[in-house]
Amino acid sequence: MSGAALGIEIVVQQRMVLFGTLLAWYLCFLIVFILPLDVSTVSVKQQSHNEIVLASAPKSCYKPWSYIPDGIMPVFWRVVYWTSQCLTWLLLPFMQSYARSGGFSITGKIKTALIENAIYYGTYLLIFGSLLIYVAVHPQWYELQTIGITAANTWGLFLLVLLLGYGLVEIPRSYWNGSRHGHMLIKTYFKASKLMTEKADAEENLEDVMEEVRKVSESIKYNHPLRKCVDTILRKCPVDYQEKMGRNMDDYEDFDDKQNTYPSEKSLVKLHKQVIYAVQRHNRTRVQWQILLQQAIHLEDVAKNETSSAHQFVHSFPSTEPSGWFSRYIYTPTVEWYWECFLKRWFYRLLSVIITMFSVAVVWSECTFFSTRPVLSLFAVFIQLAERDYNYLYIEMACFLTIFFLCICVYSTVFRIRVFNYYYLAPHHQTDAYSLQFSGMLFCRLTPPLCLNFLGLIHMDSAISHQQKEQTAYTSIMGSMRVLSFIANGFYIYYPMLILILCIATYFSLGTRCLNLLGFQQFMGDCEMTSDLIDEGKELIRREKRKRQRIEDGENRRREWKERYGNPREEYTARNRSSHEMKETNYSDTVNPSTNRQAKYSRSGNRPDKDCIELLQDAEPLDFNADSLTDDPLDPDSGRHTVGRYLSMSSSRNRIFDDV
């Protein structure tokens, strides 16, 4: 029952983590897709209002297919916004503590999560109390909701500018560096050296934790009340460690509370938490090492094939999996050579230039979006030109591409962030539940201020444009920033200008240099430590390639031996069995049974010797020779010819290792 309960708890916990994270991500991307429709709908209303005011204006305004009737968007934005806020401020923090807890029951995990979130929720109460005091001094009780939204969006805008300033520079630079194969190869060597250090540390940590588990498992016997907790911990350990601990267990000994000291349940909870973290970290580094090894081998293959005149891409270690129709007919070795050695480089450079132009446009618009006369924001100019021509499809596409680019810059930075090993998004399903939920929290906190910032760039927010224009439903739900004047006229307008400073700092890698000075090894081309780590990583990759080559050569030799000679053990056994049966058949046809009985047993009166001889006669792979041996080797003058005697030791020794 305990094993079934554990399995149900693990499945439910994984489903809850997956559901919470996907819901947070889905709501954020849903806002990105729906906001352009909200903007185009407002544009239709604004043009219709202008035509009513100006009766002489041509009636050329029409409603596009994406027009959303009144009353739908406000309800939609309320549901999406408050759902995301509940996720990021209430549910996901609780689920983080629950997933990271080492409790052995649902009740214990909930209790641990509530205790860990007490300070977190206490901060909420402090902020809420401050807002109540502000509203009490300024008797505008209906503005309490707006003040809360403003506070959340202000905190989100603070994070948004930091992450956006990094992504606007790092994304185009990463694509430009991706076109330089030599740069990517030495950077991969650098990563390999650092990852090997982390991998060794993870293995050492796992060994230490498993030693603690072994001691606890040996001290707490099968009839101890805490034995079920120990069994739960053992199920989380790797299989090879479980087998080692299982061989050394002696569950026939009873525990004695008077003579032995046993760990408490609290210490077992802590040990359980350490086991979960150590196993997850060990698996993550092991998988990442294999992925990084494949990348290094591929980059080395590209460097070798660039000088090839055959224009055929040759892999150092061909894939053992059968090739599909795509590899056979489309992505042939010739096509692969042209893509990897020629076209991919120029494609990455072209993509880097296009993204750089978008980044420059965003930085310029962020520094000038508060200017309405003249309109300096490039995105506001594009949207206003489309409104004059009633091109609503262009408005929707321009809004979608702009928001999508901003989301890529911000969210890619979220994926790159690594706070030691506390928060780390690792690819190939190696991210723990805590980091997944933390990313969902960041998405929910960053998306509303990102959308408000975009509306400010296109002058759709009256708090920025200071114009009496039709407001989007999103802005009406978010609330006007004018409630807090120092935020609306100060922080909200001038703080985004810091993006320019952050972009300059990112371009010159000031953050990387600071981390390197603090002792965190970072990839820098003009550093002696970086050169040493690159050389170490190159040697590690070379060693792994030699190991893989030996394994592959061994497999090829075994395959060739099997194809040439088949299975030698099976053939030898079958040949021995057939020869043995043939000789027994010939013997039974030519020898009298009475003579056979006398020849086989020269000392019939000794029953033990007789049994020994009969047992030896049935053994394999020894054979018989009825023509050359006498009954008694000590009597050379014996004239009786015998059959059924064993071969001499010299003849059997020649064949005893034939099957090795």
XYZ file of C-alpha atoms in Angstrom:
660
model
C 0.000 0.000 0.000
C 2.865 2.408 0.790
C 4.411 1.806 -2.639
C 1.080 2.406 -4.368
C 0.515 5.579 -2.361
C 3.997 6.780 -3.282
C 3.378 6.105 -6.949
C 0.041 7.923 -6.898
C 1.607 10.878 -5.094
C 4.469 11.122 -7.607
C 2.106 10.956 -10.584
C -0.267 13.545 -9.103
C 2.612 15.851 -8.182
C 4.115 15.644 -11.669
C 0.729 16.344 -13.254
C 0.159 19.331 -10.978
C 3.596 20.771 -11.761
C 3.067 20.259 -15.478
C -0.435 21.728 -15.392
C 0.581 24.798 -13.385
C 3.617 25.557 -15.560
C 1.821 25.032 -18.862
C -1.135 27.129 -17.709
C 1.174 30.011 -16.796
C 3.010 29.786 -20.128
C -0.234 29.419 -22.079
C -1.848 32.490 -20.507
C 1.223 34.591 -21.320
C 1.296 33.566 -24.968
C -2.484 33.937 -25.176
C -2.123 37.594 -24.211
C 0.468 38.028 -26.947
C -1.881 36.611 -29.593
C -5.064 38.384 -28.476
C -3.663 41.872 -27.827
C -3.192 42.664 -31.583
C -6.899 41.927 -32.102
C -7.709 44.324 -29.281
C -5.599 47.037 -30.939
C -7.223 46.560 -34.352
C -10.703 46.630 -32.779
C -9.892 49.943 -31.087
C -8.613 51.292 -34.406
C -11.924 50.399 -36.055
C -13.851 52.189 -33.295
C -11.603 55.242 -33.519
C -12.010 55.533 -37.282
C -15.763 55.098 -37.019
C -15.888 57.867 -34.400
C -13.845 60.192 -36.611
C -16.158 59.602 -39.561
C -19.188 60.420 -37.444
C -17.600 63.637 -36.222
C -16.425 64.610 -39.723
C -19.525 64.139 -41.856
C -17.655 65.060 -44.992
C -15.150 62.246 -44.548
C -15.490 59.311 -46.930
C -17.262 56.290 -45.516
C -14.374 53.913 -46.256
C -14.052 52.405 -42.804
C -15.136 48.796 -42.585
C -15.101 46.107 -39.920
C -12.487 43.401 -40.510
C -13.138 39.708 -39.956
C -11.195 39.864 -36.686
C -13.414 42.570 -35.189
C -14.518 41.628 -31.656
C -17.890 42.961 -30.437
C -18.164 45.115 -27.331
C -18.317 43.431 -23.943
C -16.237 40.369 -24.823
C -12.688 41.657 -24.457
C -13.103 43.181 -20.946
C -14.425 39.879 -19.577
C -11.663 37.956 -21.323
C -8.899 40.200 -19.969
C -10.286 40.020 -16.417
C -10.270 36.218 -16.468
C -6.793 35.955 -18.002
C -5.200 38.644 -15.847
C -6.517 37.539 -12.474
C -5.849 33.886 -13.258
C -2.226 34.701 -14.034
C -1.927 36.815 -10.891
C -3.304 34.027 -8.707
C -0.813 31.655 -10.280
C 2.212 33.872 -9.818
C 1.481 35.200 -6.315
C -0.390 32.339 -4.627
C -0.508 28.941 -6.306
C 2.933 28.579 -7.918
C 4.929 29.662 -4.818
C 3.007 27.105 -2.763
C 3.578 24.392 -5.387
C 7.293 25.231 -5.459
C 7.684 24.557 -1.758
C 5.476 21.472 -2.022
C 7.552 19.972 -4.866
C 10.859 20.713 -3.128
C 9.725 19.380 0.234
C 11.155 16.134 1.563
C 8.018 15.085 3.418
C 6.772 11.521 3.228
C 3.068 12.333 3.072
C 0.809 14.913 1.473
C 0.017 16.418 4.855
C 3.692 16.751 5.716
C 4.485 18.417 2.399
C 1.606 20.866 2.771
C 2.762 21.749 6.275
C 6.316 22.331 5.064
C 5.075 24.462 2.156
C 2.967 26.631 4.462
C 5.872 27.200 6.838
C 8.283 28.099 4.022
C 5.774 30.513 2.485
C 4.980 32.260 5.750
C 7.593 34.970 5.101
C 6.501 35.177 1.468
C 2.859 35.727 2.376
C 3.892 38.024 5.220
C 5.441 40.342 2.629
C 2.113 40.355 0.796
C 0.323 41.369 3.964
C 2.808 44.176 4.554
C 2.289 45.561 1.049
C -1.474 45.204 1.355
C -1.454 47.022 4.681
C 0.527 49.883 3.156
C -2.013 50.156 0.356
C -4.839 50.233 2.883
C -3.147 53.077 4.745
C -2.727 54.998 1.491
C -6.370 54.515 0.556
C -7.468 55.528 4.057
C -5.548 58.802 3.768
C -6.930 59.364 0.263
C -10.597 58.293 0.510
C -10.828 56.640 -2.899
C -11.770 53.114 -1.967
C -12.718 52.207 -5.513
C -9.082 52.755 -6.565
C -7.746 49.963 -4.353
C -7.807 47.451 -7.210
C -6.028 49.886 -9.515
C -3.341 50.550 -6.909
C -2.701 46.842 -6.523
C -2.440 46.369 -10.297
C -0.118 49.370 -10.543
C 2.171 47.971 -7.845
C 2.373 44.574 -9.582
C 3.022 46.143 -12.986
C 5.698 48.444 -11.541
C 7.596 45.461 -10.126
C 7.169 43.646 -13.447
C 8.436 46.667 -15.392
C 11.543 46.763 -13.218
C 12.366 43.155 -14.182
C 11.281 43.700 -17.784
C 13.796 46.447 -18.512
C 16.658 44.399 -17.033
C 15.866 41.282 -19.048
C 14.966 43.145 -22.238
C 18.197 45.152 -22.235
C 20.191 41.910 -22.130
C 18.163 40.075 -24.770
C 18.192 42.894 -27.336
C 21.983 42.583 -27.621
C 22.677 38.959 -26.754
C 20.257 37.345 -29.241
C 21.714 38.935 -32.418
C 25.239 38.426 -31.087
C 24.561 34.737 -30.397
C 23.457 34.207 -34.006
C 26.490 36.082 -35.316
C 28.813 33.981 -33.175
C 26.926 30.877 -34.324
C 28.176 31.557 -37.851
C 31.788 31.370 -36.602
C 32.522 27.651 -36.277
C 35.928 28.168 -34.704
C 34.481 30.414 -32.016
C 31.711 27.938 -31.278
C 34.200 25.068 -31.028
C 36.473 26.730 -28.478
C 33.424 27.871 -26.519
C 32.216 24.263 -26.477
C 35.612 23.183 -25.127
C 35.239 25.799 -22.403
C 31.756 24.536 -21.511
C 33.016 20.945 -21.460
C 35.693 21.808 -18.911
C 33.212 23.579 -16.635
C 30.585 20.880 -17.037
C 33.050 18.120 -16.198
C 33.853 19.925 -12.949
C 30.162 20.198 -12.171
C 29.612 16.556 -13.135
C 32.404 15.388 -10.811
C 30.991 17.513 -8.010
C 27.507 16.067 -8.582
C 28.871 12.504 -8.483
C 30.783 13.215 -5.290
C 27.713 14.765 -3.712
C 25.639 11.751 -4.716
C 28.198 9.388 -3.186
C 28.115 11.297 0.100
C 24.327 11.303 0.215
C 24.151 7.599 -0.644
C 26.584 6.870 2.183
C 24.244 8.624 4.587
C 21.325 6.635 3.206
C 23.280 3.399 3.663
C 24.013 4.177 7.294
C 20.390 5.040 7.984
C 19.183 1.921 6.165
C 21.478 -0.319 8.192
C 20.549 1.275 11.529
C 16.746 1.223 11.044
C 15.558 -2.377 10.748
C 12.441 -3.790 9.162
C 10.220 -3.558 12.271
C 11.130 0.011 13.195
C 8.245 2.538 12.898
C 10.357 4.742 10.597
C 11.301 1.901 8.253
C 8.615 2.902 5.742
C 10.241 6.345 5.469
C 13.590 4.710 4.769
C 11.983 2.544 2.071
C 10.579 5.682 0.466
C 14.058 7.214 0.395
C 15.539 4.031 -1.091
C 13.043 4.113 -3.958
C 14.374 7.538 -4.953
C 17.970 6.272 -5.118
C 19.553 5.024 -8.373
C 19.095 1.333 -9.145
C 22.744 0.352 -8.710
C 22.840 1.930 -5.251
C 19.611 0.154 -4.307
C 21.158 -3.194 -5.254
C 24.294 -2.501 -3.206
C 22.269 -1.544 -0.158
C 19.934 -4.503 -0.598
C 22.828 -6.995 -0.514
C 24.130 -5.621 2.774
C 20.793 -5.489 4.598
C 19.947 -7.891 7.380
C 16.277 -7.524 8.208
C 16.225 -10.391 10.684
C 17.644 -8.260 13.465
C 15.209 -6.459 15.734
C 15.797 -2.912 16.867
C 16.370 -2.051 20.499
C 15.376 1.435 21.617
C 17.425 1.166 24.798
C 20.793 0.405 23.223
C 20.806 2.132 19.820
C 20.195 5.729 18.759
C 18.043 6.264 15.672
C 17.541 9.324 13.458
C 14.396 11.344 13.940
C 11.680 11.804 11.345
C 12.785 15.401 10.826
C 16.295 14.273 9.891
C 14.830 11.696 7.495
C 12.788 14.435 5.827
C 15.964 16.446 5.350
C 17.782 13.384 3.991
C 14.893 12.683 1.606
C 15.159 16.218 0.249
C 18.919 15.831 -0.217
C 18.446 12.545 -2.085
C 15.925 14.069 -4.508
C 18.212 17.007 -5.240
C 21.391 14.910 -5.553
C 19.828 12.344 -7.907
C 18.256 15.016 -10.096
C 21.498 16.977 -10.323
C 23.504 13.849 -11.150
C 21.134 12.846 -13.936
C 21.084 16.382 -15.309
C 24.864 16.703 -15.543
C 25.190 13.237 -17.062
C 22.675 14.006 -19.831
C 24.160 17.447 -20.457
C 27.611 15.945 -20.804
C 26.421 13.557 -23.506
C 24.687 16.405 -25.362
C 27.750 18.647 -25.142
C 29.956 15.793 -26.333
C 27.761 15.364 -29.414
C 27.952 19.102 -30.121
C 31.741 19.127 -29.838
C 32.117 16.116 -32.146
C 29.764 17.708 -34.682
C 31.673 21.014 -34.663
C 34.955 19.152 -35.119
C 33.422 17.275 -38.056
C 32.349 20.588 -39.600
C 35.886 21.961 -39.220
C 37.317 18.867 -40.942
C 34.763 18.840 -43.767
C 35.246 22.520 -44.603
C 38.548 21.656 -46.321
C 37.116 18.621 -48.102
C 37.104 18.782 -51.923
C 34.590 15.942 -52.288
C 31.730 18.075 -50.946
C 30.422 15.061 -49.036
C 29.840 15.482 -45.305
C 31.584 12.677 -43.410
C 30.792 11.990 -39.759
C 33.387 10.702 -37.327
C 30.827 8.420 -35.724
C 27.992 7.562 -38.123
C 24.602 7.078 -36.580
C 23.682 3.472 -35.810
C 19.979 4.164 -36.363
C 18.564 3.403 -39.827
C 18.262 6.519 -41.970
C 14.790 7.717 -42.936
C 13.489 8.902 -46.275
C 14.470 12.501 -45.469
C 18.133 11.560 -45.056
C 18.145 9.280 -48.089
C 16.452 11.515 -50.635
C 16.573 15.152 -49.384
C 19.222 15.700 -46.709
C 21.931 13.748 -48.475
C 25.642 14.018 -47.555
C 26.106 16.570 -50.349
C 23.213 18.745 -49.150
C 24.450 18.412 -45.578
C 27.926 19.596 -46.611
C 26.597 22.702 -48.357
C 24.336 23.541 -45.415
C 26.808 22.952 -42.596
C 29.926 24.315 -44.299
C 28.544 27.150 -46.429
C 24.850 28.131 -46.261
C 24.332 27.953 -42.509
C 27.034 30.531 -41.866
C 25.479 33.145 -44.152
C 21.953 32.366 -42.972
C 22.949 33.036 -39.368
C 24.668 36.274 -40.343
C 21.644 37.516 -42.277
C 19.371 36.608 -39.372
C 21.683 38.424 -36.972
C 21.542 41.602 -39.086
C 17.725 41.516 -39.246
C 17.413 41.017 -35.482
C 19.921 43.821 -34.895
C 17.729 46.206 -36.897
C 14.720 45.215 -34.787
C 16.743 45.746 -31.618
C 17.828 49.231 -32.704
C 14.226 50.124 -33.485
C 13.095 48.926 -30.034
C 15.834 50.844 -28.215
C 15.045 54.032 -30.166
C 11.307 53.697 -29.493
C 11.855 52.995 -25.785
C 13.871 56.201 -25.448
C 11.411 58.379 -27.415
C 7.922 56.859 -26.935
C 6.861 59.686 -24.556
C 7.156 62.220 -27.406
C 3.789 62.589 -29.158
C 4.462 65.787 -31.124
C 6.388 64.958 -33.172
C 5.893 61.202 -33.046
C 9.365 59.690 -32.708
C 8.512 56.103 -31.814
C 8.901 54.019 -34.970
C 6.199 51.540 -34.001
C 3.722 54.371 -33.326
C 4.478 55.797 -36.776
C 3.835 52.436 -38.459
C 0.527 51.904 -36.633
C -0.733 55.425 -37.349
C 0.062 55.095 -41.058
C -1.859 51.830 -41.185
C -4.845 53.450 -39.425
C -5.025 56.184 -42.029
C -5.167 53.600 -44.825
C -7.665 51.390 -42.917
C -5.253 48.468 -43.262
C -6.270 46.498 -40.173
C -4.530 43.308 -41.256
C -1.266 45.222 -41.342
C -1.996 46.592 -37.855
C -2.528 43.100 -36.491
C 0.589 41.673 -38.154
C 2.762 44.610 -37.077
C 1.517 44.352 -33.478
C 1.993 40.603 -33.402
C 5.551 40.712 -34.786
C 6.541 43.494 -32.382
C 5.137 41.766 -29.308
C 6.557 38.437 -30.424
C 10.032 39.925 -30.806
C 9.818 41.564 -27.374
C 8.710 38.252 -25.861
C 11.631 36.405 -27.484
C 14.112 38.916 -26.072
C 12.611 38.750 -22.568
C 11.771 35.054 -22.321
C 15.069 33.900 -23.840
C 16.811 35.777 -21.038
C 14.596 33.921 -18.553
C 15.791 30.633 -20.060
C 19.440 31.748 -19.838
C 19.305 32.819 -16.191
C 21.089 30.506 -13.792
C 21.109 31.308 -10.086
C 23.814 28.831 -9.008
C 21.942 25.502 -9.002
C 18.876 26.928 -7.271
C 17.145 28.014 -10.457
C 18.257 26.521 -13.743
C 16.305 25.623 -16.889
C 18.088 22.668 -18.517
C 17.097 21.208 -21.908
C 16.071 17.628 -22.731
C 13.641 17.217 -19.793
C 16.316 17.784 -17.132
C 14.700 20.777 -15.380
C 13.388 20.187 -11.889
C 9.879 21.120 -10.763
C 11.044 24.140 -8.777
C 12.729 25.799 -11.772
C 9.775 25.082 -14.067
C 7.362 26.744 -11.679
C 9.729 29.650 -11.122
C 9.821 30.260 -14.875
C 6.010 30.226 -14.928
C 5.983 32.849 -12.162
C 8.386 35.068 -14.095
C 6.294 34.742 -17.251
C 3.133 35.795 -15.432
C 4.899 38.743 -13.804
C 6.565 39.986 -16.982
C 3.780 39.655 -19.566
C 1.329 42.345 -18.289
C 3.972 45.107 -18.029
C 5.405 43.993 -21.382
C 1.999 44.476 -23.017
C 1.545 47.843 -21.308
C 5.009 48.870 -22.487
C 4.071 47.882 -26.031
C 0.866 49.917 -25.860
C 2.976 52.855 -24.746
C 5.309 52.372 -27.735
C 2.395 52.639 -30.189
C 0.721 55.472 -28.185
C -2.341 53.425 -27.280
C -2.021 54.272 -23.577
C -3.513 57.646 -22.647
C -1.214 57.877 -19.625
C 1.683 58.150 -22.081
C 0.193 59.882 -25.111
C -1.942 62.341 -23.074
C -4.542 62.229 -25.842
C -8.252 61.642 -25.715
C -8.307 58.470 -27.740
C -10.254 55.238 -27.622
C -8.639 52.962 -25.047
C -8.059 49.260 -25.465
C -9.937 46.842 -23.246
C -6.591 45.689 -21.866
C -5.751 49.202 -20.662
C -9.166 49.603 -19.056
C -8.635 46.405 -17.039
C -5.043 47.277 -16.084
C -6.152 50.664 -14.770
C -4.714 54.052 -15.514
C -1.320 54.894 -14.080
C -2.545 58.359 -13.210
C -3.720 57.148 -9.812
C -0.101 57.271 -8.636
C 1.271 60.403 -10.306
C 4.909 59.812 -9.397
C 4.744 56.457 -11.175
C 2.731 57.662 -14.171
C 4.766 60.816 -14.846
C 8.153 59.611 -13.619
C 9.045 55.943 -13.264
C 6.787 54.600 -16.031
C 8.130 57.072 -18.622
C 11.806 57.516 -17.835
C 12.776 54.134 -16.399
C 12.576 52.312 -19.804
C 15.342 54.645 -21.034
C 17.741 52.556 -18.957
C 17.505 49.944 -21.719
C 20.105 51.952 -23.640
C 22.584 51.755 -20.738
C 21.911 48.050 -20.251
C 22.437 47.373 -23.955
C 25.789 49.160 -23.883
C 26.837 47.205 -20.784
C 25.799 43.933 -22.435
C 27.634 44.760 -25.652
C 30.916 45.286 -23.788
C 30.235 42.249 -21.529
C 30.556 44.221 -18.321
C 28.493 41.681 -16.376
C 30.651 38.813 -17.631
C 33.828 40.633 -16.636
C 32.468 41.371 -13.168
C 31.539 37.724 -12.615
C 34.983 36.674 -13.800
C 36.610 39.021 -11.284
C 34.455 37.525 -8.521
C 35.782 34.031 -9.261
C 33.009 32.677 -11.524
C 34.762 31.445 -14.657
C 33.213 33.043 -17.731
C 34.125 32.692 -21.394
C 36.460 35.577 -22.244
C 38.907 35.466 -25.123
C 41.594 37.605 -23.483
C 41.826 35.708 -20.214
C 44.522 33.191 -19.250
C 42.073 31.159 -17.177
C 39.801 30.826 -20.205
C 42.700 29.494 -22.298
C 43.530 26.889 -19.660
C 39.926 25.734 -19.488
C 39.745 25.535 -23.289
C 42.835 23.288 -23.383
C 41.414 21.126 -20.625
C 38.086 20.804 -22.426
C 39.830 19.871 -25.677
C 41.683 17.074 -23.902
C 38.447 15.839 -22.305
C 36.698 15.708 -25.682
C 39.675 13.911 -27.228
C 39.640 11.347 -24.427
C 35.924 10.708 -24.848
C 36.352 10.311 -28.595
C 39.094 7.716 -28.077
C 36.883 5.838 -25.658
C 33.984 5.886 -28.092
C 36.291 4.793 -30.933
C 37.511 1.791 -28.933
C 33.949 0.779 -28.174
C 32.972 1.101 -31.819
C 36.018 -0.875 -32.996
C 35.209 -3.641 -30.537
C 31.629 -3.810 -31.785
C 32.812 -3.961 -35.391
C 35.256 -6.794 -34.639
C 32.598 -8.807 -32.858
C 30.187 -8.202 -35.716
C 32.741 -9.298 -38.320
C 33.680 -12.374 -36.291
C 30.044 -13.344 -35.954
C 29.381 -12.849 -39.674
C 32.461 -14.891 -40.601
C 32.303 -17.733 -38.090
C 28.790 -17.492 -36.714
C 28.422 -18.361 -33.031
C 31.474 -20.546 -32.143
C 30.059 -21.708 -28.822
C 26.823 -23.026 -30.319
C 28.625 -24.659 -33.254
C 31.161 -26.334 -30.965
C 28.429 -27.705 -28.684
C 26.424 -29.029 -31.611
C 29.520 -30.632 -33.171
C 30.483 -32.307 -29.876
C 26.967 -33.579 -29.352
C 26.702 -35.045 -32.861
C 30.110 -36.771 -32.674
C 29.284 -38.198 -29.266
C 25.973 -39.606 -30.474
C 27.609 -41.064 -33.599
C 30.304 -42.877 -31.624
C 27.800 -44.286 -29.169
C 25.708 -45.586 -32.072
C 28.713 -47.273 -33.717
C 29.714 -48.823 -30.464
C 26.299 -50.287 -29.736
C 26.153 -51.902 -33.178
C 29.545 -53.691 -33.022
C 30.124 -54.670 -29.431
C 28.417 -57.423 -27.466
C 26.583 -56.109 -24.394
C 28.286 -58.618 -22.104
C 31.701 -57.711 -23.490
C 30.798 -54.060 -23.116
C 29.935 -54.565 -19.496
C 33.247 -56.343 -18.812
C 35.292 -53.787 -20.715
C 33.756 -50.847 -18.905
C 34.207 -52.166 -15.412
C 37.438 -54.016 -14.770
C 36.774 -53.961 -11.036
C 33.118 -54.864 -10.841
C 33.226 -55.720 -7.170
C 33.995 -52.115 -6.126
C 30.685 -50.254 -6.309
C 31.950 -46.715 -5.516
C 34.551 -46.911 -8.265
C 31.881 -48.142 -10.610
C 29.635 -45.163 -9.850
C 32.502 -42.739 -10.402
C 33.278 -44.238 -13.803
C 29.609 -44.045 -14.846
C 29.411 -40.383 -13.859
C 32.567 -39.561 -15.779
C 31.276 -41.289 -18.881
C 28.254 -38.931 -19.054
C 30.325 -35.725 -18.844
C 30.766 -33.345 -21.763
C 32.752 -32.304 -23.775
C 35.019 -35.390 -23.126
C 34.948 -38.036 -25.824
C 35.503 -41.766 -26.194
C 38.124 -43.746 -28.090
C 37.382 -47.485 -28.242
C 40.270 -48.528 -30.477
C 43.426 -47.260 -28.827
C 43.035 -47.704 -25.079
C 43.212 -50.857 -22.996
C 41.159 -51.657 -19.969
C 43.930 -51.177 -17.480
C 46.718 -48.740 -18.355
C 48.861 -50.298 -15.635
C 48.807 -53.689 -17.397
C 50.471 -53.239 -20.823
C 50.291 -56.964 -21.530
C 46.578 -57.176 -21.274
C 45.164 -58.570 -24.488
C 41.626 -57.399 -23.997
C 40.555 -54.546 -26.247
C 38.398 -52.080 -24.425
C 35.936 -49.439 -25.452
C 34.396 -46.496 -23.613
C 37.651 -45.281 -22.073
C 38.322 -41.518 -21.882
C 40.936 -39.727 -23.867
C 44.242 -38.953 -22.219
C 44.775 -35.662 -20.497
C 47.043 -34.460 -23.287
C 44.363 -34.888 -25.931
C 41.598 -33.300 -23.829
C 43.822 -30.395 -22.833
C 44.080 -29.358 -26.467
C 40.344 -28.730 -26.666
C 39.457 -27.461 -23.221
C 39.738 -23.759 -24.226
C 38.263 -24.076 -27.708
C 35.046 -22.342 -26.716
C 36.739 -19.294 -25.158
